[in-house]
């Protein structure tokens, strides 16, 4: 067991030094990028830790720093893809690589701290961010290419299903607050948000992304080749999209009314899904 732990610890150390090489290479492209600068500063700290022997009991903080490095580096790489409007020749491979990178911290935390829940090791915000970033990346990819009907039909299982799954996981990281569990909130709006599991603007945006991706999945389904599995998929996308967008509309037209959140697109999608 001790040998396994040391081996996995070496794996994290090796990965950190690999990320340092990658970050240096990317900074040669854009020296003043804020995210790469932040990643580089954290990597310097982590390298110093290992060069001094790497003896520390704070594994959680080590994994959190490593996770932040991955979030920063992949954010730079994602922005390049978005700016280039997802080139057809390299985007599928690059996206799978980014998804793998953003999955890595969860896997590493499970290996190095098997007795603890991943969310207690990485923290709720970082775990939410890992799911959000994977889902949002797939949303942006589909948003850029969804008007190519044949592309959506061909890639629905790969990108739309996975995108919705990651975004739903993001919404489920924190449990909604049950207002009868000894929780007293004097602001009714705050109480409403927390009871629905809405903890930030990003949670609301996630809801809209899920609704749009479910709509694309239904809109571009090839009904001429219907099987029972395809019909169940379509119903599942309809159900998820309808449920999530109804929550979104209620929040935006209720407590958030006048705060700049638009519900026109959500209502139009709901009228089609329903």
Short mmCIF file of C-alpha atoms in Angstrom, two decimals, residues 7-177:
data_model
loop_
_atom_site.label_atom_id
_atom_site.label_comp_id
_atom_site.label_asym_id
_atom_site.label_seq_id
_atom_site.Cartn_x
_atom_site.Cartn_y
_atom_site.Cartn_z
CA UNK A 7 4.31 5.50 -6.93
CA UNK A 8 1.17 7.60 -7.36
CA UNK A 9 2.89 10.50 -5.60
CA UNK A 10 5.71 10.25 -8.12
CA UNK A 11 3.09 10.25 -10.88
CA UNK A 12 1.74 13.59 -9.61
CA UNK A 13 5.26 15.00 -9.37
CA UNK A 14 6.05 13.86 -12.92
CA UNK A 15 2.80 15.38 -14.16
CA UNK A 16 3.57 18.72 -12.53
CA UNK A 17 6.95 18.92 -14.25
CA UNK A 18 5.31 17.96 -17.58
CA UNK A 19 2.80 20.77 -17.10
CA UNK A 20 5.65 23.17 -16.43
CA UNK A 21 7.24 22.30 -19.79
CA UNK A 22 3.89 22.71 -21.52
CA UNK A 23 3.19 26.05 -19.82
CA UNK A 24 6.61 27.39 -20.82
CA UNK A 25 5.95 26.38 -24.42
CA UNK A 26 2.56 28.11 -24.47
CA UNK A 27 3.97 31.25 -22.86
CA UNK A 28 6.39 31.51 -25.78
CA UNK A 29 3.25 32.09 -27.89
CA UNK A 30 1.75 34.71 -25.57
CA UNK A 31 4.00 35.87 -22.74
CA UNK A 32 1.48 38.26 -21.19
CA UNK A 33 -1.49 35.89 -20.91
CA UNK A 34 -2.91 36.22 -17.38
CA UNK A 35 -3.92 32.58 -17.08
CA UNK A 36 -0.56 31.24 -18.20
CA UNK A 37 1.20 33.67 -15.86
CA UNK A 38 -0.91 32.40 -12.96
CA UNK A 39 -0.23 28.77 -13.92
CA UNK A 40 3.49 29.48 -14.13
CA UNK A 41 3.55 31.09 -10.67
CA UNK A 42 1.77 28.10 -9.10
CA UNK A 43 4.08 25.67 -10.94
CA UNK A 44 7.14 27.49 -9.57
CA UNK A 45 5.77 26.98 -6.07
CA UNK A 46 5.03 23.29 -6.70
CA UNK A 47 8.47 22.65 -8.23
CA UNK A 48 10.11 24.30 -5.21
CA UNK A 49 8.07 22.04 -2.93
CA UNK A 50 9.31 18.91 -4.69
CA UNK A 51 12.92 20.10 -4.90
CA UNK A 52 12.88 20.56 -1.13
CA UNK A 53 11.93 16.93 -0.64
CA UNK A 54 8.17 17.09 -1.05
CA UNK A 55 7.37 16.16 2.54
CA UNK A 56 4.02 17.58 3.51
CA UNK A 57 0.81 16.20 4.93
CA UNK A 58 -1.34 18.73 3.06
CA UNK A 59 -2.16 16.56 0.05
CA UNK A 60 -5.43 18.40 -0.51
CA UNK A 61 -3.68 21.77 -1.04
CA UNK A 62 -1.16 20.14 -3.39
CA UNK A 63 -3.93 18.65 -5.52
CA UNK A 64 -5.89 21.92 -5.50
CA UNK A 65 -2.86 23.85 -6.79
CA UNK A 66 -2.24 21.23 -9.47
CA UNK A 67 -5.94 21.43 -10.47
CA UNK A 68 -5.76 25.22 -10.77
CA UNK A 69 -2.75 24.87 -13.08
CA UNK A 70 -4.73 22.55 -15.35
CA UNK A 71 -7.71 24.91 -15.33
CA UNK A 72 -5.53 27.87 -16.31
CA UNK A 73 -3.57 26.10 -19.06
CA UNK A 74 -6.63 24.49 -20.62
CA UNK A 75 -8.50 27.82 -20.52
CA UNK A 76 -5.79 29.36 -22.70
CA UNK A 77 -5.98 26.38 -25.09
CA UNK A 78 -9.78 26.53 -25.25
CA UNK A 79 -9.72 30.23 -26.09
CA UNK A 80 -7.42 29.50 -29.02
CA UNK A 81 -9.93 26.98 -30.38
CA UNK A 82 -12.84 29.41 -29.94
CA UNK A 83 -10.92 32.25 -31.62
CA UNK A 84 -10.18 29.94 -34.55
CA UNK A 85 -13.85 28.83 -34.65
CA UNK A 86 -12.91 25.21 -34.02
CA UNK A 87 -10.93 24.16 -37.12
CA UNK A 88 -12.42 20.96 -38.54
CA UNK A 89 -9.09 19.21 -39.06
CA UNK A 90 -7.87 19.30 -35.45
CA UNK A 91 -10.81 20.21 -33.17
CA UNK A 92 -12.18 16.70 -32.39
CA UNK A 93 -8.76 15.47 -31.28
CA UNK A 94 -7.97 18.66 -29.37
CA UNK A 95 -11.31 18.64 -27.58
CA UNK A 96 -10.87 15.04 -26.45
CA UNK A 97 -7.41 15.97 -25.18
CA UNK A 98 -8.81 18.92 -23.21
CA UNK A 99 -11.59 16.77 -21.75
CA UNK A 100 -9.00 14.23 -20.65
CA UNK A 101 -6.87 16.97 -19.05
CA UNK A 102 -9.89 18.36 -17.18
CA UNK A 103 -10.83 14.87 -15.94
CA UNK A 104 -7.33 14.18 -14.65
CA UNK A 105 -7.57 16.03 -11.27
CA UNK A 106 -10.64 14.03 -10.27
CA UNK A 107 -8.90 10.77 -11.16
CA UNK A 108 -5.69 11.77 -9.39
CA UNK A 109 -7.57 12.79 -6.24
CA UNK A 110 -9.35 9.43 -6.22
CA UNK A 111 -6.03 7.59 -6.47
CA UNK A 112 -4.07 9.59 -3.91
CA UNK A 113 -6.88 10.01 -1.37
CA UNK A 114 -9.09 6.93 -1.84
CA UNK A 115 -10.53 7.19 1.66
CA UNK A 116 -11.96 10.67 1.01
CA UNK A 117 -14.63 11.99 -1.32
CA UNK A 118 -13.17 13.87 -4.27
CA UNK A 119 -15.16 17.00 -3.43
CA UNK A 120 -13.64 17.11 0.06
CA UNK A 121 -10.14 16.85 -1.42
CA UNK A 122 -10.49 19.35 -4.28
CA UNK A 123 -13.22 21.51 -2.75
CA UNK A 124 -16.68 22.24 -4.13
CA UNK A 125 -15.69 25.23 -6.27
CA UNK A 126 -12.85 23.48 -8.10
CA UNK A 127 -14.93 20.36 -8.70
CA UNK A 128 -17.79 22.48 -10.04
CA UNK A 129 -15.36 24.31 -12.26
CA UNK A 130 -13.97 21.06 -13.71
CA UNK A 131 -17.48 19.93 -14.71
CA UNK A 132 -18.47 23.40 -15.91
CA UNK A 133 -15.41 23.76 -18.10
CA UNK A 134 -15.92 20.38 -19.78
CA UNK A 135 -19.61 21.05 -20.38
CA UNK A 136 -19.06 24.64 -21.54
CA UNK A 137 -16.32 23.54 -23.96
CA UNK A 138 -18.69 21.05 -25.60
CA UNK A 139 -21.45 23.68 -25.60
CA UNK A 140 -19.22 26.17 -27.44
CA UNK A 141 -18.16 23.50 -29.93
CA UNK A 142 -21.77 22.52 -30.66
CA UNK A 143 -22.85 26.19 -30.71
CA UNK A 144 -20.27 26.93 -33.38
CA UNK A 145 -21.17 23.92 -35.54
CA UNK A 146 -24.82 23.12 -34.73
CA UNK A 147 -26.16 24.65 -37.95
CA UNK A 148 -24.37 21.92 -39.87
CA UNK A 149 -27.26 19.43 -39.58
CA UNK A 150 -25.27 16.38 -40.64
CA UNK A 151 -22.53 17.22 -38.14
CA UNK A 152 -25.00 17.27 -35.25
CA UNK A 153 -26.56 13.97 -36.33
CA UNK A 154 -23.16 12.34 -36.59
CA UNK A 155 -21.75 13.73 -33.33
CA UNK A 156 -24.80 13.91 -31.05
CA UNK A 157 -23.79 10.97 -28.88
CA UNK A 158 -20.19 12.15 -28.59
CA UNK A 159 -20.66 15.83 -27.87
CA UNK A 160 -24.26 16.73 -26.99
CA UNK A 161 -24.85 13.84 -24.58
CA UNK A 162 -21.49 14.33 -22.89
CA UNK A 163 -21.96 18.09 -22.71
CA UNK A 164 -25.35 17.79 -21.03
CA UNK A 165 -23.97 15.13 -18.67
CA UNK A 166 -21.06 17.33 -17.52
CA UNK A 167 -23.30 20.37 -17.02
CA UNK A 168 -25.86 18.35 -15.05
CA UNK A 169 -23.03 17.05 -12.86
CA UNK A 170 -21.94 20.63 -12.27
CA UNK A 171 -25.42 21.49 -10.97
CA UNK A 172 -25.36 18.43 -8.69
CA UNK A 173 -22.01 19.06 -6.96
CA UNK A 174 -23.70 21.05 -4.20
CA UNK A 175 -26.90 19.81 -2.66
CA UNK A 176 -29.77 22.26 -2.80
CA UNK A 177 -30.51 23.81 0.59
#
